[in-house]
Amino acid sequence: MKVVFIGAGNLATRLSLEMQRKGFEIVQIFSQTTTSAAALAGKLSCPFTTDCQQIAADADLYLFAVKDTVLPELIRSVAPNNGLWAHTAGSVPMNIFETHARRYGVFYPLQTFSKTKEVDFSVIPVFIEADNKHDLNILHQAAERLSQRVIPATSEQRQYLHLAAVFANNFTNHLFAIAQRLLEQHQLPFDALLPLIDETAAKIHTIPPIDAQTGPAVRYDRNVMDKQLELLDSDNLKNIYNDLSKSIYHFCEERKNTTDHEQNK
Amino acid sequence: MKVVFIGAGNLATRLSLEMQRKGFEIVQIFSQTTTSAAALAGKLSCPFTTDCQQIAADADLYLFAVKDTVLPELIRSVAPNNGLWAHTAGSVPMNIFETHARRYGVFYPLQTFSKTKEVDFSVIPVFIEADNKHDLNILHQAAERLSQRVIPATSEQRQYLHLAAVFANNFTNHLFAIAQRLLEQHQLPFDALLPLIDETAAKIHTIPPIDAQTGPAVRYDRNVMDKQLELLDSDNLKNIYNDLSKSIYHFCEERKNTTDHEQNK
């Protein structure tokens, strides 16, 4: 299977290297940035171009792994061909291809990627969508060569996936950044928190997060909460503390009511 | 070293079992709840009591591993003796012992514990504090038999540790619960998020969280953010989304300015 990559960022890098390792033929890299295109093409020992008029026309699969914002323009600038075009974006609907590509779909691996850090692709879920069954099958087979977990999902479902990933990855990482700042402001080493953070992530492999919840907000302990609010030095942090505490309390109360109701049945 | 445990909850369970394994002599368990006291004493093959008048007077160390709320009352009800008394609470100052115990301190292992799940104690940081150098040494030596990481910290520092732990553990876990709800409401499996969650935690072992930050809030992309806000079905979740996004943006801008400033030096 001949594959052209449109993009040479973190995801394009990790995905193209893994696909090559799994026997896909990466025939070309396109990127508007010469250094990125050259760097990735170098790793893959394949040609690259920065001119979208020069994109090879005879590949089987065109993977658009670029920022959401440049995706519409790029799709318009590639000349239509008979290959299957797929983007890798969580929050972009499949029909972005509609008026331009003949065959199209989505290939969304749910993970955070960096250019340098290797990841184990086999455990990364890949969410796929296509305009017809035949092309969905092609994407399914391609994804299965990389990952044990291939899940068809609609464009609407993928929006929620992306939103859930913002909570579980972007927002979570920011809570770690806040914790780091609190510790460093008081001459405490951030890495002392790592075992707690690891255990927080490990726990929910076996216990649903709603059942793993602990802390003062579970019982809405105003005494502890007010003391902790006083320690925070900005209104924004106080708002985050209050909103999250309220939400924890609501989730736990709802959970209690559901459980009570189930037990009374 | 003879140790009495006041408390039989998650922390008391994990800590007493680990101490016994490391050669400490657990001489007695006290808990106000007979079943908890009996269960833990059974695991340790040691005596227990539910009567605080019956607490052994000749131990070297008394570890108060109970809820913050019952700590003051319990300290008052145990008859003063010559042992070293220490509590295990993040947010309670050491001077809670002042008017009652002769020798006292704090022994705070920073981790989330469950009665059933074993943890690797050797990597858990233990924060210690004592009223005098001699007793600090005793706590230091005891902690070093359990963990590679023993850190003296004042009561004030410990407040911030506990606050940082609320962000990194309690609040983070709640973000996982929100993500789970979003997925399940749209017929998507929560466990598909686990590789992303694991990688989010793994990344900050090598990259500081502020540098690992990604997502629409980094560039304050109102287009993506407004679309995502529309997907959230409660004001509380919208508030959490907005507050965290604002805070991410502020942190990233500050970081950029610091880096620029350093480069201009």
JSON list of N, CA and C in Angstrom, two decimals, chain B residues 146-172:
[
{"chain": "B", "resi": 146, "resn": "LEU", "atom": "N", "xyz": [11.54, 2.47, 54.97]},
{"chain": "B", "resi": 146, "resn": "LEU", "atom": "CA", "xyz": [10.41, 2.22, 54.06]},
{"chain": "B", "resi": 146, "resn": "LEU", "atom": "C", "xyz": [10.63, 2.80, 52.67]},
{"chain": "B", "resi": 147, "resn": "SER", "atom": "N", "xyz": [11.26, 3.97, 52.62]},
{"chain": "B", "resi": 147, "resn": "SER", "atom": "CA", "xyz": [11.29, 4.73, 51.37]},
{"chain": "B", "resi": 147, "resn": "SER", "atom": "C", "xyz": [12.67, 5.29, 51.08]},
{"chain": "B", "resi": 148, "resn": "GLN", "atom": "N", "xyz": [12.97, 5.42, 49.77]},
{"chain": "B", "resi": 148, "resn": "GLN", "atom": "CA", "xyz": [14.24, 6.02, 49.36]},
{"chain": "B", "resi": 148, "resn": "GLN", "atom": "C", "xyz": [14.18, 7.54, 49.45]},
{"chain": "B", "resi": 149, "resn": "ARG", "atom": "N", "xyz": [12.98, 8.08, 49.70]},
{"chain": "B", "resi": 149, "resn": "ARG", "atom": "CA", "xyz": [12.79, 9.52, 49.59]},
{"chain": "B", "resi": 149, "resn": "ARG", "atom": "C", "xyz": [12.21, 10.06, 50.88]},
{"chain": "B", "resi": 150, "resn": "VAL", "atom": "N", "xyz": [13.05, 10.60, 51.76]},
{"chain": "B", "resi": 150, "resn": "VAL", "atom": "CA", "xyz": [12.58, 11.17, 53.01]},
{"chain": "B", "resi": 150, "resn": "VAL", "atom": "C", "xyz": [12.91, 12.66, 53.01]},
{"chain": "B", "resi": 151, "resn": "ILE", "atom": "N", "xyz": [11.91, 13.50, 53.20]},
{"chain": "B", "resi": 151, "resn": "ILE", "atom": "CA", "xyz": [12.10, 14.94, 53.05]},
{"chain": "B", "resi": 151, "resn": "ILE", "atom": "C", "xyz": [11.56, 15.68, 54.27]},
{"chain": "B", "resi": 152, "resn": "PRO", "atom": "N", "xyz": [12.43, 16.37, 55.02]},
{"chain": "B", "resi": 152, "resn": "PRO", "atom": "CA", "xyz": [11.91, 17.20, 56.12]},
{"chain": "B", "resi": 152, "resn": "PRO", "atom": "C", "xyz": [11.11, 18.37, 55.54]},
{"chain": "B", "resi": 153, "resn": "ALA", "atom": "N", "xyz": [9.96, 18.66, 56.11]},
{"chain": "B", "resi": 153, "resn": "ALA", "atom": "CA", "xyz": [9.13, 19.76, 55.62]},
{"chain": "B", "resi": 153, "resn": "ALA", "atom": "C", "xyz": [8.40, 20.38, 56.81]},
{"chain": "B", "resi": 154, "resn": "THR", "atom": "N", "xyz": [8.26, 21.70, 56.78]},
{"chain": "B", "resi": 154, "resn": "THR", "atom": "CA", "xyz": [7.54, 22.38, 57.86]},
{"chain": "B", "resi": 154, "resn": "THR", "atom": "C", "xyz": [6.03, 22.19, 57.70]},
{"chain": "B", "resi": 155, "resn": "SER", "atom": "N", "xyz": [5.30, 22.54, 58.75]},
{"chain": "B", "resi": 155, "resn": "SER", "atom": "CA", "xyz": [3.84, 22.44, 58.68]},
{"chain": "B", "resi": 155, "resn": "SER", "atom": "C", "xyz": [3.30, 23.31, 57.57]},
{"chain": "B", "resi": 156, "resn": "GLU", "atom": "N", "xyz": [3.92, 24.49, 57.36]},
{"chain": "B", "resi": 156, "resn": "GLU", "atom": "CA", "xyz": [3.44, 25.38, 56.31]},
{"chain": "B", "resi": 156, "resn": "GLU", "atom": "C", "xyz": [3.68, 24.75, 54.93]},
{"chain": "B", "resi": 157, "resn": "GLN", "atom": "N", "xyz": [4.88, 24.20, 54.73]},
{"chain": "B", "resi": 157, "resn": "GLN", "atom": "CA", "xyz": [5.16, 23.55, 53.45]},
{"chain": "B", "resi": 157, "resn": "GLN", "atom": "C", "xyz": [4.19, 22.39, 53.20]},
{"chain": "B", "resi": 158, "resn": "ARG", "atom": "N", "xyz": [3.87, 21.67, 54.28]},
{"chain": "B", "resi": 158, "resn": "ARG", "atom": "CA", "xyz": [3.00, 20.51, 54.12]},
{"chain": "B", "resi": 158, "resn": "ARG", "atom": "C", "xyz": [1.59, 20.91, 53.67]},
{"chain": "B", "resi": 159, "resn": "GLN", "atom": "N", "xyz": [1.14, 22.08, 54.06]},
{"chain": "B", "resi": 159, "resn": "GLN", "atom": "CA", "xyz": [-0.15, 22.58, 53.58]},
{"chain": "B", "resi": 159, "resn": "GLN", "atom": "C", "xyz": [-0.16, 22.68, 52.06]},
{"chain": "B", "resi": 160, "resn": "TYR", "atom": "N", "xyz": [0.95, 23.19, 51.52]},
{"chain": "B", "resi": 160, "resn": "TYR", "atom": "CA", "xyz": [1.03, 23.36, 50.06]},
{"chain": "B", "resi": 160, "resn": "TYR", "atom": "C", "xyz": [1.20, 22.01, 49.36]},
{"chain": "B", "resi": 161, "resn": "LEU", "atom": "N", "xyz": [1.91, 21.09, 50.02]},
{"chain": "B", "resi": 161, "resn": "LEU", "atom": "CA", "xyz": [2.00, 19.74, 49.49]},
{"chain": "B", "resi": 161, "resn": "LEU", "atom": "C", "xyz": [0.62, 19.12, 49.35]},
{"chain": "B", "resi": 162, "resn": "HIS", "atom": "N", "xyz": [-0.17, 19.29, 50.42]},
{"chain": "B", "resi": 162, "resn": "HIS", "atom": "CA", "xyz": [-1.50, 18.70, 50.42]},
{"chain": "B", "resi": 162, "resn": "HIS", "atom": "C", "xyz": [-2.37, 19.36, 49.34]},
{"chain": "B", "resi": 163, "resn": "LEU", "atom": "N", "xyz": [-2.24, 20.68, 49.19]},
{"chain": "B", "resi": 163, "resn": "LEU", "atom": "CA", "xyz": [-2.99, 21.40, 48.16]},
{"chain": "B", "resi": 163, "resn": "LEU", "atom": "C", "xyz": [-2.55, 20.94, 46.77]},
{"chain": "B", "resi": 164, "resn": "ALA", "atom": "N", "xyz": [-1.25, 20.80, 46.57]},
{"chain": "B", "resi": 164, "resn": "ALA", "atom": "CA", "xyz": [-0.75, 20.32, 45.27]},
{"chain": "B", "resi": 164, "resn": "ALA", "atom": "C", "xyz": [-1.28, 18.92, 44.98]},
{"chain": "B", "resi": 165, "resn": "ALA", "atom": "N", "xyz": [-1.38, 18.11, 46.03]},
{"chain": "B", "resi": 165, "resn": "ALA", "atom": "CA", "xyz": [-1.89, 16.74, 45.86]},
{"chain": "B", "resi": 165, "resn": "ALA", "atom": "C", "xyz": [-3.38, 16.76, 45.51]},
{"chain": "B", "resi": 166, "resn": "VAL", "atom": "N", "xyz": [-4.12, 17.72, 46.04]},
{"chain": "B", "resi": 166, "resn": "VAL", "atom": "CA", "xyz": [-5.54, 17.85, 45.68]},
{"chain": "B", "resi": 166, "resn": "VAL", "atom": "C", "xyz": [-5.65, 18.14, 44.18]},
{"chain": "B", "resi": 167, "resn": "PHE", "atom": "N", "xyz": [-4.81, 19.02, 43.66]},
{"chain": "B", "resi": 167, "resn": "PHE", "atom": "CA", "xyz": [-4.83, 19.31, 42.21]},
{"chain": "B", "resi": 167, "resn": "PHE", "atom": "C", "xyz": [-4.39, 18.09, 41.40]},
{"chain": "B", "resi": 168, "resn": "ALA", "atom": "N", "xyz": [-3.28, 17.48, 41.80]},
{"chain": "B", "resi": 168, "resn": "ALA", "atom": "CA", "xyz": [-2.68, 16.42, 40.98]},
{"chain": "B", "resi": 168, "resn": "ALA", "atom": "C", "xyz": [-3.38, 15.08, 41.11]},
{"chain": "B", "resi": 169, "resn": "ASN", "atom": "N", "xyz": [-4.11, 14.88, 42.21]},
{"chain": "B", "resi": 169, "resn": "ASN", "atom": "CA", "xyz": [-4.79, 13.60, 42.39]},
{"chain": "B", "resi": 169, "resn": "ASN", "atom": "C", "xyz": [-6.31, 13.76, 42.37]},
{"chain": "B", "resi": 170, "resn": "ASN", "atom": "N", "xyz": [-6.90, 14.47, 43.34]},
{"chain": "B", "resi": 170, "resn": "ASN", "atom": "CA", "xyz": [-8.37, 14.57, 43.43]},
{"chain": "B", "resi": 170, "resn": "ASN", "atom": "C", "xyz": [-8.96, 15.23, 42.18]},
{"chain": "B", "resi": 171, "resn": "PHE", "atom": "N", "xyz": [-8.42, 16.38, 41.80]},
{"chain": "B", "resi": 171, "resn": "PHE", "atom": "CA", "xyz": [-8.98, 17.11, 40.66]},
{"chain": "B", "resi": 171, "resn": "PHE", "atom": "C", "xyz": [-8.71, 16.39, 39.34]},
{"chain": "B", "resi": 172, "resn": "THR", "atom": "N", "xyz": [-7.51, 15.85, 39.21]},
{"chain": "B", "resi": 172, "resn": "THR", "atom": "CA", "xyz": [-7.18, 15.08, 38.02]},
{"chain": "B", "resi": 172, "resn": "THR", "atom": "C", "xyz": [-8.12, 13.90, 37.86]}
]
